[in-house]
Amino acid sequence: MDGDLSSPDQAAIGAAFTQATGAKVDVQIQEWANINTKLATALAQNDPPDVVEIGNTDVPLFAATGALADLTAQQSTLEQGQSWLQGLSGPATVSGHLYAAPLFAGNRAVIYNKKIWAAAGVGTVPTSYAELTADLDKIKAANPSPTFSAFYFPGEYWYGALQFVWDAGGQLAAESGSTWSGALDSAAAQQGLGTWKQFQNTYSTAASRNVDTKSPDQAALFAQGKAATILDSSVNTVLKDNPSLKDEIGVFPFPGQTAGTNQPVFLGGSDLAVAAKSANYQLAVQYLKAATSVAVQKADIVGIDGWTPISTQLITQTAGSLSPASQAFAAAAARSVATPATPGWATIESDASINQFFASIATGSASPAQAAQSFDSHLDQALNATP
């Protein structure tokens, strides 16, 4: 996909593949616009591309139609002794069968303004949720303007809000046999939702309760000094708006309720899958093996492109080569939770229902219990729909 792997990174994977097989690879870059439609058409042909890059949460959609080869028998070969990140491998594992191998990850961590924090008397990074809220209380007290956020957190920001559910031990949905059921009405999920509502309402502006991260842009608000802290996927978006903040920005994983652990994160990223109609299955598997190898992940996926690698071991092994900010993002990625591995998840991401679910709680238009009852019903229907 355009913008994912640099040309040197693509060449490195190709070189490793050729060295192992003697075969060559033809890489064709695709644009993101309408990509799922393009992939569905290409995979249905009798001469499809042998290997395709797919967004990690989209794998179940293509697996359900029979478009992807079953890689279960190849899993240990592809893992190569690594413990893949659950947020990448989970969506690729449908009904116990593996349909793709992880390529790289991207995720979110806490970005904070060191100068604003220090001015409020906070000089160290919190290592627990209790420490974080105590620090934010000081920052809020030092900046009482109603348009300032100690921690700007939009109400529709479901990627971040889910971390509270997972940290409390809750889940979006549970699978029993081949049936999925919404699980946000569970005691653990309700606890997480209640904690998130309190956090959002306490430290973010009232105007943020029914908006997403782009309207207004949270990175821009941070860059303008209207927020001391945000949860985001990169410091670059902030620096684009205000390069002078380069030495004033710090990053750390969002602390969990248990001291010394961070909240589990939602992992974005990509997987590599083999077309079910590929005429070169064994070679395709070898290409996946090259891309997931320790050498390529270390030197290229991390070393060249700076993506988070695909296993907990690789995160530990590459930490020393990363900037402090990148180390924080990688550390956060080590604890992740998978979204439901079902084609119906694509509906949840596309229809904005999950955005509205969290916004209804943040605004108080529904209690966590009321919102969960309604959204669980939608999950029951959407997650079990056949493509």
Short mmCIF file of C-alpha atoms in Angstrom, two decimals, residues 50-386:
data_model
loop_
_atom_site.label_atom_id
_atom_site.label_comp_id
_atom_site.label_asym_id
_atom_site.label_seq_id
_atom_site.Cartn_x
_atom_site.Cartn_y
_atom_site.Cartn_z
CA ASP A 50 0.16 -14.10 -4.95
CA VAL A 51 0.58 -11.92 -1.87
CA VAL A 52 -1.51 -8.93 -0.79
CA GLU A 53 -1.13 -6.40 1.99
CA ILE A 54 -4.34 -6.01 4.00
CA GLY A 55 -5.21 -3.79 6.94
CA ASN A 56 -5.09 -6.04 9.99
CA THR A 57 -8.76 -5.64 10.95
CA ASP A 58 -9.90 -6.26 7.35
CA VAL A 59 -8.45 -9.78 7.15
CA PRO A 60 -11.65 -11.50 8.41
CA LEU A 61 -13.66 -9.82 5.65
CA PHE A 62 -11.58 -11.45 2.92
CA ALA A 63 -11.10 -14.74 4.76
CA ALA A 64 -14.86 -15.21 5.03
CA THR A 65 -15.30 -15.07 1.27
CA GLY A 66 -12.68 -17.77 0.68
CA ALA A 67 -10.33 -15.31 -1.01
CA LEU A 68 -7.36 -16.03 1.26
CA ALA A 69 -5.30 -19.20 1.66
CA ASP A 70 -5.35 -20.93 5.05
CA LEU A 71 -1.89 -20.49 6.61
CA THR A 72 -2.53 -22.42 9.81
CA ALA A 73 -0.13 -25.24 8.89
CA GLN A 74 2.56 -22.64 8.19
CA GLN A 75 2.12 -20.63 11.39
CA SER A 76 5.12 -21.94 13.31
CA THR A 77 7.29 -21.49 10.22
CA LEU A 78 6.15 -17.91 9.89
CA GLU A 79 6.38 -17.08 13.60
CA GLN A 80 10.03 -18.19 13.67
CA GLY A 81 10.01 -18.42 17.46
CA GLN A 82 8.41 -15.01 17.91
CA SER A 83 5.33 -14.11 19.97
CA TRP A 84 3.29 -12.03 17.55
CA LEU A 85 1.43 -9.01 18.90
CA GLN A 86 -2.16 -10.01 19.66
CA GLY A 87 -3.55 -6.86 18.05
CA LEU A 88 -2.06 -7.97 14.71
CA SER A 89 -2.40 -11.75 14.82
CA GLY A 90 -5.81 -11.81 16.52
CA PRO A 91 -7.83 -10.35 13.63
CA ALA A 92 -5.91 -12.61 11.23
CA THR A 93 -7.06 -15.71 13.12
CA VAL A 94 -10.63 -16.55 12.17
CA SER A 95 -12.36 -19.52 13.86
CA GLY A 96 -8.96 -20.85 14.89
CA HIS A 97 -7.42 -20.63 11.41
CA LEU A 98 -4.64 -18.22 10.42
CA TYR A 99 -5.20 -16.28 7.19
CA ALA A 100 -2.40 -13.68 7.29
CA ALA A 101 0.93 -12.89 8.88
CA PRO A 102 1.65 -9.54 10.55
CA LEU A 103 3.88 -7.05 8.74
CA PHE A 104 4.08 -4.01 11.05
CA ALA A 105 2.10 -2.15 13.69
CA GLY A 106 1.15 1.40 14.57
CA ASN A 107 -0.50 2.50 17.80
CA ARG A 108 -1.11 5.31 20.27
CA ALA A 109 0.68 6.67 23.31
CA VAL A 110 0.39 9.70 25.57
CA ILE A 111 1.99 12.87 24.17
CA TYR A 112 2.54 15.65 26.70
CA ASN A 113 3.96 19.17 26.87
CA LYS A 114 6.87 19.02 29.32
CA LYS A 115 6.84 22.78 29.88
CA ILE A 116 3.15 22.90 30.84
CA TRP A 117 3.51 19.85 33.06
CA ALA A 118 6.58 21.27 34.81
CA ALA A 119 4.91 24.64 35.38
CA ALA A 120 2.16 22.77 37.24
CA GLY A 121 4.74 21.05 39.43
CA VAL A 122 4.81 17.70 37.62
CA GLY A 123 8.31 16.57 36.77
CA THR A 124 8.14 12.80 36.40
CA VAL A 125 6.24 10.45 34.11
CA PRO A 126 3.35 8.61 35.82
CA THR A 127 3.56 4.83 36.03
CA SER A 128 0.00 4.12 37.17
CA TYR A 129 -3.46 5.44 36.41
CA ALA A 130 -3.69 6.92 39.92
CA GLU A 131 -0.46 8.84 39.39
CA LEU A 132 -1.66 10.07 36.00
CA THR A 133 -4.93 11.48 37.35
CA ALA A 134 -3.11 13.08 40.30
CA ASP A 135 -0.77 14.80 37.85
CA LEU A 136 -3.64 15.92 35.65
CA ASP A 137 -5.44 17.36 38.68
CA LYS A 138 -2.42 19.62 39.28
CA ILE A 139 -2.28 20.64 35.63
CA LYS A 140 -6.00 21.39 35.56
CA ALA A 141 -5.75 23.49 38.72
CA ALA A 142 -2.88 25.48 37.22
CA ASN A 143 -4.81 26.08 33.98
CA PRO A 144 -8.45 26.79 34.93
CA SER A 145 -9.63 28.14 31.57
CA PRO A 146 -12.72 26.22 30.34
CA THR A 147 -11.17 26.08 26.86
CA PHE A 148 -8.01 24.34 28.12
CA SER A 149 -7.71 20.57 28.50
CA ALA A 150 -5.32 18.95 30.93
CA PHE A 151 -5.84 15.87 28.70
CA TYR A 152 -7.81 16.48 25.50
CA PHE A 153 -9.84 13.32 24.79
CA PRO A 154 -12.66 13.56 22.21
CA GLY A 155 -15.83 11.69 23.07
CA GLU A 156 -15.93 9.86 19.72
CA TYR A 157 -12.30 8.71 20.06
CA TRP A 158 -13.12 5.01 20.27
CA TYR A 159 -9.56 3.83 19.68
CA GLY A 160 -8.56 5.45 22.95
CA ALA A 161 -11.76 4.83 24.90
CA LEU A 162 -11.54 1.09 24.25
CA GLN A 163 -8.30 1.02 26.21
CA PHE A 164 -10.28 1.73 29.40
CA VAL A 165 -12.63 -1.19 28.68
CA TRP A 166 -9.73 -3.56 28.04
CA ASP A 167 -7.76 -2.32 31.04
CA ALA A 168 -10.71 -3.18 33.27
CA GLY A 169 -10.81 -6.70 31.84
CA GLY A 170 -13.79 -6.08 29.56
CA GLN A 171 -14.26 -6.95 25.91
CA LEU A 172 -16.21 -5.59 22.97
CA ALA A 173 -17.71 -8.94 22.13
CA ALA A 174 -17.39 -12.62 22.99
CA GLU A 175 -17.39 -15.60 20.64
CA SER A 176 -19.19 -18.84 21.44
CA GLY A 177 -18.84 -21.45 18.75
CA SER A 178 -19.41 -19.47 15.58
CA THR A 179 -21.60 -16.82 17.18
CA TRP A 180 -20.51 -13.40 18.41
CA SER A 181 -22.30 -11.48 21.16
CA GLY A 182 -21.77 -7.91 22.33
CA ALA A 183 -20.15 -7.91 25.78
CA LEU A 184 -20.15 -4.27 26.83
CA ASP A 185 -22.84 -4.92 29.41
CA SER A 186 -20.46 -7.08 31.47
CA ALA A 187 -19.40 -5.84 34.89
CA ALA A 188 -15.79 -5.38 33.79
CA ALA A 189 -16.71 -3.46 30.64
CA GLN A 190 -19.13 -1.27 32.59
CA GLN A 191 -16.40 -0.46 35.09
CA GLY A 192 -14.06 0.54 32.27
CA LEU A 193 -16.73 2.68 30.60
CA GLY A 194 -17.49 4.44 33.88
CA THR A 195 -13.81 5.18 34.46
CA TRP A 196 -13.45 6.49 30.90
CA LYS A 197 -16.48 8.79 31.25
CA GLN A 198 -15.12 10.25 34.47
CA PHE A 199 -11.69 10.75 32.91
CA GLN A 200 -13.05 12.34 29.74
CA ASN A 201 -15.47 14.63 31.56
CA THR A 202 -12.89 15.69 34.13
CA TYR A 203 -9.83 16.49 32.03
CA SER A 204 -11.15 17.33 28.55
CA THR A 205 -13.28 20.32 27.59
CA ALA A 206 -17.07 20.07 27.54
CA ALA A 207 -16.96 20.87 23.83
CA SER A 208 -14.94 17.69 23.18
CA ARG A 209 -17.64 15.27 24.32
CA ASN A 210 -19.37 14.75 20.97
CA VAL A 211 -16.53 15.26 18.46
CA ASP A 212 -13.79 13.13 16.95
CA THR A 213 -10.05 13.76 16.82
CA LYS A 214 -10.16 15.76 13.57
CA SER A 215 -12.97 18.26 14.16
CA PRO A 216 -11.22 20.10 15.72
CA ASP A 217 -7.83 18.52 15.12
CA GLN A 218 -6.45 17.41 18.48
CA ALA A 219 -2.82 17.64 17.36
CA ALA A 220 -3.39 21.26 16.35
CA LEU A 221 -5.00 22.07 19.71
CA PHE A 222 -1.99 20.57 21.45
CA ALA A 223 0.40 22.49 19.19
CA GLN A 224 -1.44 25.73 20.02
CA GLY A 225 -1.05 25.14 23.77
CA LYS A 226 -4.76 24.51 24.33
CA ALA A 227 -4.09 21.02 25.68
CA ALA A 228 -1.31 19.75 27.92
CA THR A 229 -1.75 16.13 26.89
CA ILE A 230 -3.25 14.00 24.12
CA LEU A 231 -3.35 10.36 23.09
CA ASP A 232 -2.05 10.11 19.52
CA SER A 233 -0.15 7.93 17.08
CA SER A 234 2.71 10.30 16.25
CA VAL A 235 4.47 13.45 17.41
CA ASN A 236 4.99 14.46 13.78
CA THR A 237 1.46 15.79 13.40
CA VAL A 238 2.10 18.12 16.33
CA LEU A 239 5.48 19.26 15.05
CA LYS A 240 4.01 19.95 11.63
CA ASP A 241 1.81 22.61 13.25
CA ASN A 242 4.44 23.87 15.70
CA PRO A 243 8.07 22.81 15.06
CA SER A 244 9.26 24.85 18.05
CA LEU A 245 7.82 22.19 20.39
CA LYS A 246 10.44 19.65 19.31
CA ASP A 247 12.32 19.68 22.62
CA GLU A 248 9.23 20.17 24.79
CA ILE A 249 7.31 17.02 23.81
CA GLY A 250 7.45 13.81 25.84
CA VAL A 251 5.79 10.45 25.20
CA PHE A 252 4.83 7.56 27.48
CA PRO A 253 2.41 4.59 27.35
CA PHE A 254 -1.00 5.30 28.90
CA PRO A 255 -0.70 3.85 32.44
CA GLY A 256 -3.08 1.11 33.51
CA GLN A 257 -4.87 0.59 36.79
CA THR A 258 -2.13 -1.81 37.87
CA ALA A 259 1.08 0.06 38.60
CA GLY A 260 3.85 -0.70 36.13
CA THR A 261 1.53 -1.79 33.31
CA ASN A 262 0.03 0.25 30.50
CA GLN A 263 -3.50 0.08 29.17
CA PRO A 264 -3.85 -2.43 26.31
CA VAL A 265 -3.90 -0.63 22.97
CA PHE A 266 -5.69 -0.94 19.66
CA LEU A 267 -3.11 -1.79 17.01
CA GLY A 268 -3.43 -0.49 13.51
CA GLY A 269 -1.12 -1.87 10.91
CA SER A 270 -0.90 -4.35 8.09
CA ASP A 271 -0.80 -8.08 7.50
CA LEU A 272 0.35 -10.05 4.47
CA ALA A 273 -1.97 -12.71 3.07
CA VAL A 274 -1.70 -15.30 0.30
CA ALA A 275 -4.42 -15.44 -2.35
CA ALA A 276 -6.42 -18.67 -2.23
CA LYS A 277 -6.08 -18.92 -6.02
CA SER A 278 -2.35 -18.24 -6.05
CA ALA A 279 -0.45 -20.54 -8.40
CA ASN A 280 2.67 -20.05 -6.27
CA TYR A 281 1.54 -20.90 -2.75
CA GLN A 282 4.91 -22.16 -1.46
CA LEU A 283 6.79 -19.18 -2.86
CA ALA A 284 4.16 -16.84 -1.42
CA VAL A 285 4.68 -18.37 2.02
CA GLN A 286 8.42 -17.82 1.62
CA TYR A 287 7.78 -14.14 0.88
CA LEU A 288 5.76 -13.87 4.11
CA LYS A 289 8.58 -15.62 5.94
CA ALA A 290 11.08 -13.08 4.61
CA ALA A 291 8.91 -10.14 5.68
CA THR A 292 8.35 -11.53 9.18
CA SER A 293 11.96 -12.60 9.74
CA VAL A 294 13.89 -11.21 12.68
CA ALA A 295 16.57 -9.77 10.39
CA VAL A 296 14.14 -7.87 8.14
CA GLN A 297 11.97 -6.69 11.01
CA LYS A 298 14.98 -5.34 12.92
CA ALA A 299 17.00 -3.80 10.12
CA ASP A 300 14.22 -2.64 7.84
CA ILE A 301 10.71 -2.51 9.30
CA VAL A 302 12.12 -0.79 12.40
CA GLY A 303 15.55 0.34 11.24
CA ILE A 304 14.50 2.01 7.99
CA ASP A 305 10.81 2.83 8.30
CA GLY A 306 10.45 3.13 12.07
CA TRP A 307 7.32 0.98 12.35
CA THR A 308 6.59 -1.02 15.48
CA PRO A 309 7.75 -4.63 14.86
CA ILE A 310 5.43 -7.61 15.03
CA SER A 311 6.47 -9.38 18.24
CA THR A 312 7.10 -8.65 21.89
CA GLN A 313 10.64 -10.01 21.57
CA LEU A 314 11.44 -7.68 18.68
CA ILE A 315 10.07 -4.68 20.59
CA THR A 316 12.49 -5.46 23.41
CA GLN A 317 15.41 -6.18 21.10
CA THR A 318 15.05 -2.98 19.06
CA ALA A 319 14.29 -0.58 21.92
CA GLY A 320 17.89 0.55 22.26
CA SER A 321 18.03 1.75 18.66
CA LEU A 322 14.93 3.94 18.96
CA SER A 323 14.39 7.52 20.01
CA PRO A 324 12.72 7.99 23.43
CA ALA A 325 9.41 8.79 21.71
CA SER A 326 9.56 5.70 19.50
CA GLN A 327 10.50 3.58 22.52
CA ALA A 328 7.34 4.75 24.27
CA PHE A 329 5.12 3.90 21.30
CA ALA A 330 6.74 0.47 20.98
CA ALA A 331 6.38 -0.21 24.71
CA ALA A 332 2.68 0.64 24.50
CA ALA A 333 2.24 -1.75 21.56
CA ALA A 334 3.59 -4.69 23.55
CA ARG A 335 0.21 -4.96 25.32
CA SER A 336 -2.61 -5.06 22.79
CA VAL A 337 -6.06 -6.60 22.34
CA ALA A 338 -7.56 -7.82 19.07
CA THR A 339 -10.84 -6.60 17.67
CA PRO A 340 -13.41 -9.33 16.86
CA ALA A 341 -12.09 -11.61 14.10
CA THR A 342 -15.24 -11.58 12.02
CA PRO A 343 -16.11 -9.93 8.69
CA GLY A 344 -18.87 -8.00 10.42
CA TRP A 345 -16.27 -5.92 12.25
CA ALA A 346 -15.83 -3.92 9.04
CA THR A 347 -19.41 -2.70 9.48
CA ILE A 348 -18.67 -1.43 12.99
CA GLU A 349 -15.65 0.52 11.80
CA SER A 350 -17.46 2.00 8.80
CA ASP A 351 -20.91 2.92 10.11
CA ALA A 352 -19.58 5.14 12.95
CA SER A 353 -21.80 3.38 15.48
CA ILE A 354 -18.88 2.84 17.84
CA ASN A 355 -18.05 6.55 17.68
CA GLN A 356 -21.60 7.43 18.66
CA PHE A 357 -21.62 4.80 21.38
CA PHE A 358 -18.77 6.44 23.25
CA ALA A 359 -20.01 9.97 22.52
CA SER A 360 -23.40 9.15 24.03
CA ILE A 361 -21.67 8.15 27.26
CA ALA A 362 -19.38 11.19 27.28
CA THR A 363 -22.26 13.62 26.73
CA GLY A 364 -24.50 11.87 29.26
CA SER A 365 -27.29 11.29 26.73
CA ALA A 366 -27.10 7.64 27.82
CA SER A 367 -25.65 5.91 30.83
CA PRO A 368 -22.92 3.32 30.22
CA ALA A 369 -25.50 0.59 30.86
CA GLN A 370 -28.08 2.11 28.50
CA ALA A 371 -25.50 2.71 25.77
CA ALA A 372 -24.13 -0.82 26.13
CA GLN A 373 -27.57 -2.41 25.86
CA SER A 374 -28.22 -0.65 22.56
CA PHE A 375 -24.75 -1.10 21.09
CA ASP A 376 -24.50 -4.76 22.13
CA SER A 377 -27.65 -5.41 20.09
CA HIS A 378 -26.01 -3.77 17.09
CA LEU A 379 -22.86 -5.84 17.64
CA ASP A 380 -24.95 -9.03 17.80
CA GLN A 381 -26.38 -8.27 14.38
CA ALA A 382 -23.35 -6.80 12.64
CA LEU A 383 -20.73 -9.27 13.84
CA ASN A 384 -22.77 -12.29 12.77
CA ALA A 385 -23.75 -11.00 9.34
CA THR A 386 -22.37 -12.94 6.37
#
